mmCIF file of C-alpha atoms and ligand atoms in Angstrom:
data_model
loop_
_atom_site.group_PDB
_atom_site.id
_atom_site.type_symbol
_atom_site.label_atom_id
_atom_site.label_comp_id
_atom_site.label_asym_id
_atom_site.label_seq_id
_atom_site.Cartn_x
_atom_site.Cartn_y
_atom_site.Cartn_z
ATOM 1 C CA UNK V 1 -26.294 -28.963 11.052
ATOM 2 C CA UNK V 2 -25.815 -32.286 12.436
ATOM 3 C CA UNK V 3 -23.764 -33.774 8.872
ATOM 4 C CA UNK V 4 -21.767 -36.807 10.668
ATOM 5 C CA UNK V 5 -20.207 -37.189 7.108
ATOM 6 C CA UNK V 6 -16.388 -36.335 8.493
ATOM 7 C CA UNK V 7 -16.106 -38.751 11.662
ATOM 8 C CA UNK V 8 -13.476 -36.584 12.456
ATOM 9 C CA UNK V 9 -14.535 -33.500 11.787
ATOM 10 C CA UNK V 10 -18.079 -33.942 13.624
ATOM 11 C CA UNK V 11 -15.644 -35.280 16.944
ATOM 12 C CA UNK V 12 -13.639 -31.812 16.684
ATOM 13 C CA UNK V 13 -16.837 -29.866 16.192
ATOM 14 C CA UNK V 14 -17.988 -31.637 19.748
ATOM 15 C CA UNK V 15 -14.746 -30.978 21.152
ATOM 16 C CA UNK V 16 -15.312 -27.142 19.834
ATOM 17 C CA UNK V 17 -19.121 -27.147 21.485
ATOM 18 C CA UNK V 18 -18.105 -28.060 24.850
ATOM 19 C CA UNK V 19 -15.219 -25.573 24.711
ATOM 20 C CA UNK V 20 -17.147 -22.465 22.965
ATOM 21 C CA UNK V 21 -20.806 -23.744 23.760
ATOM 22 C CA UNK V 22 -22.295 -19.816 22.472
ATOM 23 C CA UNK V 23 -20.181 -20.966 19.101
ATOM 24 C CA UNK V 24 -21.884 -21.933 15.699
ATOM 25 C CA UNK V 25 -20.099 -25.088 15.812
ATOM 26 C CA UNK V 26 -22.092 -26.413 12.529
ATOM 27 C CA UNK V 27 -21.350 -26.271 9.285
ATOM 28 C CA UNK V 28 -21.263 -22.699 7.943
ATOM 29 C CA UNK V 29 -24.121 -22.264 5.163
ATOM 30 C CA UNK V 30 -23.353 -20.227 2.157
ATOM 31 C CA UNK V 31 -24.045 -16.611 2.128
ATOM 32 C CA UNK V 32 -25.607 -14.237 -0.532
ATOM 33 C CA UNK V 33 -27.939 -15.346 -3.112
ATOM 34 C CA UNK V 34 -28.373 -17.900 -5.330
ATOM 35 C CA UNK V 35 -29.371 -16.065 -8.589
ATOM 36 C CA UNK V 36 -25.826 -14.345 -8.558
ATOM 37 C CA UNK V 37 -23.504 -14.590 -11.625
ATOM 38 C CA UNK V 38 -20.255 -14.892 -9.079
ATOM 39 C CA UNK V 39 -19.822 -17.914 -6.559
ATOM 40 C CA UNK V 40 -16.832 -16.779 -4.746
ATOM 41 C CA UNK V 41 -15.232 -20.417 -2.857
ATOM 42 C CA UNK V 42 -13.211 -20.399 -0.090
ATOM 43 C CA UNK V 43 -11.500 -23.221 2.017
ATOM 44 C CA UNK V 44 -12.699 -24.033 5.291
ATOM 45 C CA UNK V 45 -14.703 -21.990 8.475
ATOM 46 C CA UNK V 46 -11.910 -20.522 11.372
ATOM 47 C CA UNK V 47 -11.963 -21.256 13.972
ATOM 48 C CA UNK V 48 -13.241 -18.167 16.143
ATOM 49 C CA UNK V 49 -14.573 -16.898 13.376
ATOM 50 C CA UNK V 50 -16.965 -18.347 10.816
ATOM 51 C CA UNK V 51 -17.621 -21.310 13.226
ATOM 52 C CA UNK V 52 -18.241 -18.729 15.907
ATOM 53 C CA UNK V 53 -20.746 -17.153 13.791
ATOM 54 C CA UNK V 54 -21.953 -18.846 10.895
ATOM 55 C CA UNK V 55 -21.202 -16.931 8.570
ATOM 56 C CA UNK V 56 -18.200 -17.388 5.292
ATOM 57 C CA UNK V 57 -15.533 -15.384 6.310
ATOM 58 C CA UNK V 58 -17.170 -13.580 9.279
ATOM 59 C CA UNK V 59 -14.950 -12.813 12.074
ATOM 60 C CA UNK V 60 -12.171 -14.251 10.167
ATOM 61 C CA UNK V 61 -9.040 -12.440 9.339
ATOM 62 C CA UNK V 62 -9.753 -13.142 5.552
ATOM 63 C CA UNK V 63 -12.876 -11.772 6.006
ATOM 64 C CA UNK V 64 -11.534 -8.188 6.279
ATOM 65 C CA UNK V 65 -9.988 -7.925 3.271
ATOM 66 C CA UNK V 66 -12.463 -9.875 1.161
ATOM 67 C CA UNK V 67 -15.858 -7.992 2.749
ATOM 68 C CA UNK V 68 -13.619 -4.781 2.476
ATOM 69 C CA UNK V 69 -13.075 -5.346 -1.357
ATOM 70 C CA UNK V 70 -16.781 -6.761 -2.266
ATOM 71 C CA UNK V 71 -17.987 -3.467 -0.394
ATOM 72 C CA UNK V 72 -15.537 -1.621 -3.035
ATOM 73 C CA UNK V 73 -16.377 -3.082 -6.222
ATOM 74 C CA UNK V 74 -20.082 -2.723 -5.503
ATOM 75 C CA UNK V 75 -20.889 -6.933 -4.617
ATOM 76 C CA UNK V 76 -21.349 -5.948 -0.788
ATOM 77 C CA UNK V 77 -23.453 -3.268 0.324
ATOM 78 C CA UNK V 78 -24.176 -1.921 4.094
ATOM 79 C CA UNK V 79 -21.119 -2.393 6.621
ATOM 80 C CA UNK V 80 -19.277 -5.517 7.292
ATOM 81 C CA UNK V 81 -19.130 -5.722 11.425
ATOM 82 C CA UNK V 82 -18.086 -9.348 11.677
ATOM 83 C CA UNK V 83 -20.841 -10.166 13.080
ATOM 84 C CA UNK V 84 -23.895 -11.974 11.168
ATOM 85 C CA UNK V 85 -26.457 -9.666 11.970
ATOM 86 C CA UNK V 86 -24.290 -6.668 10.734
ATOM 87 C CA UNK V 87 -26.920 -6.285 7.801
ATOM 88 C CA UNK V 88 -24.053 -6.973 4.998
ATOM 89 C CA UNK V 89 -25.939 -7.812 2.011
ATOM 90 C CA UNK V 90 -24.310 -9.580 -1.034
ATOM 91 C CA UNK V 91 -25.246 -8.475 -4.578
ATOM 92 C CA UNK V 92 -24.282 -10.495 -7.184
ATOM 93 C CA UNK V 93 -22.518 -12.712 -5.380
ATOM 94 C CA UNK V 94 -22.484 -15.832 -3.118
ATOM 95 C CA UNK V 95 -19.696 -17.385 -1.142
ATOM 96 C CA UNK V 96 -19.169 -20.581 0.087
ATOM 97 C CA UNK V 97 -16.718 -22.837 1.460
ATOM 98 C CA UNK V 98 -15.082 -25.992 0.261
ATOM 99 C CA UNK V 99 -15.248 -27.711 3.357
ATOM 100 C CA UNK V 100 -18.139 -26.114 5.480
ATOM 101 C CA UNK V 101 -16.856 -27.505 8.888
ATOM 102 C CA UNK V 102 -14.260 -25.946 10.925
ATOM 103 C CA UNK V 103 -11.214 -28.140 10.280
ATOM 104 C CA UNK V 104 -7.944 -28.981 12.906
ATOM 105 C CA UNK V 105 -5.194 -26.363 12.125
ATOM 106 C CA UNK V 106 -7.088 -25.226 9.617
ATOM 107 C CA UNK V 107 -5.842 -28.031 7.075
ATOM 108 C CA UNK V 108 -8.640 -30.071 5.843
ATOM 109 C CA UNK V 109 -7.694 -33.731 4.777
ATOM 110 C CA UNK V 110 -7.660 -35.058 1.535
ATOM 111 C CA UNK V 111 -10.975 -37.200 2.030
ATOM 112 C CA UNK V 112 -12.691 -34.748 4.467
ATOM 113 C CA UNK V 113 -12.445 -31.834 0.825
ATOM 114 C CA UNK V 114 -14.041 -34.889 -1.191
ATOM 115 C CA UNK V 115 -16.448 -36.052 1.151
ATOM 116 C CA UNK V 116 -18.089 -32.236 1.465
ATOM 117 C CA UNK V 117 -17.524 -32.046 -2.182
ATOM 118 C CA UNK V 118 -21.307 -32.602 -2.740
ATOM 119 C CA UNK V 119 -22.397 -29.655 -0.999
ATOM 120 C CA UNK V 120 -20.300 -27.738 -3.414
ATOM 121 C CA UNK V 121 -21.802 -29.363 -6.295
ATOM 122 C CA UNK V 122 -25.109 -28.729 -4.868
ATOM 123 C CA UNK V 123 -24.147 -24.851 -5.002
ATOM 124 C CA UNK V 124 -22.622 -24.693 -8.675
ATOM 125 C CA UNK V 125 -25.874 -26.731 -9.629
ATOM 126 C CA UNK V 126 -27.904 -24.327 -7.584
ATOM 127 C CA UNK V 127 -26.799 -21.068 -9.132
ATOM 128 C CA UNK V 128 -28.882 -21.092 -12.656
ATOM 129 C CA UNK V 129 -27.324 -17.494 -13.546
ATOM 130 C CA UNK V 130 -23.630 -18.284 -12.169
ATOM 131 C CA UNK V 131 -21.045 -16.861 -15.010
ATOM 132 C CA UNK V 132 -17.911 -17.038 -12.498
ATOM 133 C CA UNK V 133 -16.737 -18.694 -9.949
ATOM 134 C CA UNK V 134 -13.802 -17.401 -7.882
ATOM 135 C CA UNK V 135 -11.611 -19.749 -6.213
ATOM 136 C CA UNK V 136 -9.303 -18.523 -2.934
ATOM 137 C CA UNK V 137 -6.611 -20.782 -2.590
ATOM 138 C CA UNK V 138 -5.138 -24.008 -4.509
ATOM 139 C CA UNK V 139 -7.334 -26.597 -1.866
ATOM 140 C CA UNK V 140 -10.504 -24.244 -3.855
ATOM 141 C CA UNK V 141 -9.070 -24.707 -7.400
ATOM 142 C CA UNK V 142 -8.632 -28.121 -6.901
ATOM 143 C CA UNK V 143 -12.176 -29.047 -5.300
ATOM 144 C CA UNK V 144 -13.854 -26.957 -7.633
ATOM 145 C CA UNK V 145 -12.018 -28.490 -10.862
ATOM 146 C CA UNK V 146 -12.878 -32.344 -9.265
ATOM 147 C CA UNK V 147 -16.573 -30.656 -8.734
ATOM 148 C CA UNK V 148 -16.811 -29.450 -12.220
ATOM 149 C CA UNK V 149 -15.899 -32.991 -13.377
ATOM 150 C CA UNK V 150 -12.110 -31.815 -14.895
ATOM 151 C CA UNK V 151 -8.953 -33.111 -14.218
ATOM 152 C CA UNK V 152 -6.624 -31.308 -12.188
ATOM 153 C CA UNK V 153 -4.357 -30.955 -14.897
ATOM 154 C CA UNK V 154 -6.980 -29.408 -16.826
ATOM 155 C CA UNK V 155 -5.923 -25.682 -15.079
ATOM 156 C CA UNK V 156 -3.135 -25.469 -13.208
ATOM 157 C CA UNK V 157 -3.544 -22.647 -10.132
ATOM 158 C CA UNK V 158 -2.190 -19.427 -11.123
ATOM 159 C CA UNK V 159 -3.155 -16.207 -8.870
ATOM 160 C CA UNK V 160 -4.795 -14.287 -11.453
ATOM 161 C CA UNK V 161 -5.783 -16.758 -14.017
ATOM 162 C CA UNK V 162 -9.343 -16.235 -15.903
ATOM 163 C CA UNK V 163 -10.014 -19.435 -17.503
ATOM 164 C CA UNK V 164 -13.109 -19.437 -19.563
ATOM 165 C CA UNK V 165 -14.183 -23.444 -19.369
ATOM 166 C CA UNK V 166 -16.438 -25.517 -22.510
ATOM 167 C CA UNK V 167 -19.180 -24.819 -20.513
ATOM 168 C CA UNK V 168 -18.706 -20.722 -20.838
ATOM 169 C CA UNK V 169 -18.051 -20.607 -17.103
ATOM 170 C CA UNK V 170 -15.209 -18.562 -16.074
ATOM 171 C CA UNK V 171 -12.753 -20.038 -13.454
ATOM 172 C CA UNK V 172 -11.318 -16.836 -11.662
ATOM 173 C CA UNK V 173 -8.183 -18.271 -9.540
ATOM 174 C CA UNK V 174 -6.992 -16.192 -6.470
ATOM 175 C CA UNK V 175 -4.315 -16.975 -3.613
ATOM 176 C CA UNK V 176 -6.803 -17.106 -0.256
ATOM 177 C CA UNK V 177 -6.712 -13.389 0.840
ATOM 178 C CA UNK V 178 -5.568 -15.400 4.487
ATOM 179 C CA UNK V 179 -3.363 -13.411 7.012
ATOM 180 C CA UNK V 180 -0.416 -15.695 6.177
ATOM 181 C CA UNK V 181 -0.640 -14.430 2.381
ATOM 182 C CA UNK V 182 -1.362 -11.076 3.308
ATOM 183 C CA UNK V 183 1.519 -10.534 6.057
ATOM 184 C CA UNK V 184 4.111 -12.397 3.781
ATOM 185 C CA UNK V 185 3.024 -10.401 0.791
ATOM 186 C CA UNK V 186 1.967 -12.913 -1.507
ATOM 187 C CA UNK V 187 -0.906 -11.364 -1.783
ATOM 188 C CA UNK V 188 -1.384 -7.472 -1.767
ATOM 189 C CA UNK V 189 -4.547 -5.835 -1.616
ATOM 190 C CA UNK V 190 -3.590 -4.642 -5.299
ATOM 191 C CA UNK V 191 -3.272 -7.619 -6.496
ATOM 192 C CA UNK V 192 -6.199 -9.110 -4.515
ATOM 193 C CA UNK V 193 -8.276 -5.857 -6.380
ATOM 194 C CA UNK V 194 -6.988 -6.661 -9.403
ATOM 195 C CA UNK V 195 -8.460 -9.966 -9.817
ATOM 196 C CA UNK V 196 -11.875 -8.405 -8.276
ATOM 197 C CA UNK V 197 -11.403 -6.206 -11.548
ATOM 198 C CA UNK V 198 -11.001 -8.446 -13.804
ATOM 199 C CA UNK V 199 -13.802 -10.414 -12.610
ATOM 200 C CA UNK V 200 -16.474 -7.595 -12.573
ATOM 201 C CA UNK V 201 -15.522 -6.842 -16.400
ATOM 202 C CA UNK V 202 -16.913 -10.298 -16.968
ATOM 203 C CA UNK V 203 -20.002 -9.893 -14.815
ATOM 204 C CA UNK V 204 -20.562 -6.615 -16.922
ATOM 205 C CA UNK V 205 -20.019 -8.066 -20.509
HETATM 206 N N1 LIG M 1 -13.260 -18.208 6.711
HETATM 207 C C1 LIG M 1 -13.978 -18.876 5.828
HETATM 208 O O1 LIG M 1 -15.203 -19.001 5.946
HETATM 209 N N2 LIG M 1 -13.357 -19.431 4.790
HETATM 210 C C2 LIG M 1 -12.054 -19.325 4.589
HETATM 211 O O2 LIG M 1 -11.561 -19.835 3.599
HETATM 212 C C3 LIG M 1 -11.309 -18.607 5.540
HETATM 213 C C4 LIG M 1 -11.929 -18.054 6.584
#
């Protein structure tokens, strides 16, 4: 919890501590476990959310939508309180982040994606039964391509998009279920279910 890897980031997450000292203010660990077929990867911790409590997605905005639709397709059980000690269980599934601190504006640079690109490694290495992995957002795609050791030309982001790699492994690409793409309509909760449907046929083959 004390990764001085992102000069920058570790300065903002001091700035954060003195400001919200009851906050997380760490990096956020992954959540749900690691003998799951689906890693589900999101961009960074918010602000008052994950960094407040530790958790992927958990007091987010995003995290409504996505807890609400794991709980419905059978990958969450119990009942998401945004809160960490809500007793929300994952099944099947893990989720992680591709930056694990809490980021300015919530734009991670360039180099700060790269430089926590080892953690994400360390997950897709750590999963020995992973089939899919679900990526929310382009900054996702992108890390998780580099990760995988692909170019980025290799598959371009489409919202939707089940790519089945050499390696078997199925890249499931979804705009971030954010509250800018929700309000604006990019992405619906249809369409956000729809690629939660696709993605448990696979699980299920
Ligand atoms: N919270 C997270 O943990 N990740 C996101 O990508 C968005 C909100």
């Amino acid at each position: 919890s004390t990764c001085q890897d992102c000069p920058s980031l570790a300065a903002f997450r001091a700035e954060c501590q003195a400001k919200y000292p009851s906050y997380h203010n760490a990096p956020v660990p992954s959540f749900g476990p690691v003998d799951a077929p689906l890693l589900i990867v999101g961009l960074a911790p918010g602000m008052h959310g994950a960094n407040q409590t530790g958790r992927p997605f958990t007091g987010d905005y995003a995290g409504d939508l996505l807890y609400a639709t794991l709980t419905k397709f059978g990958l969450a059980t119990g009942q998401y309180q945004q809160r960490p000690d809500d007793g929300l269980t994952l099944t099947r599934c893990r989720i992680t982040n591709a930056v694990r601190c809490l980021p300015p504006q919530n734009k991670p640079e360039t180099k700060e994606i790269a430089t926590c690109r080892p953690y994400l490694n360390g997950e897709l290495d750590g999963m020995p039964n992973l089939k899919v992995v679900m990526v929310l957002g382009l900054i996702a795609h992108k890390s998780v391509l580099a990760a995988l050791g692909m170019k980025q030309s290799a598959i371009p982001f489409i919202h939707g998009q089940m790519a089945e790699l050499d390696s078997g492994l199925i890249l499931a690409s979804s705009y971030h279920c954010s509250r800018y793409n929700t309000n604006t309509g990019r992405l619906t909760t249809q369409m956000f279910e729809d690629v939660f449907t696709s993605i448990t046929e696979r699980l299920n083959a």
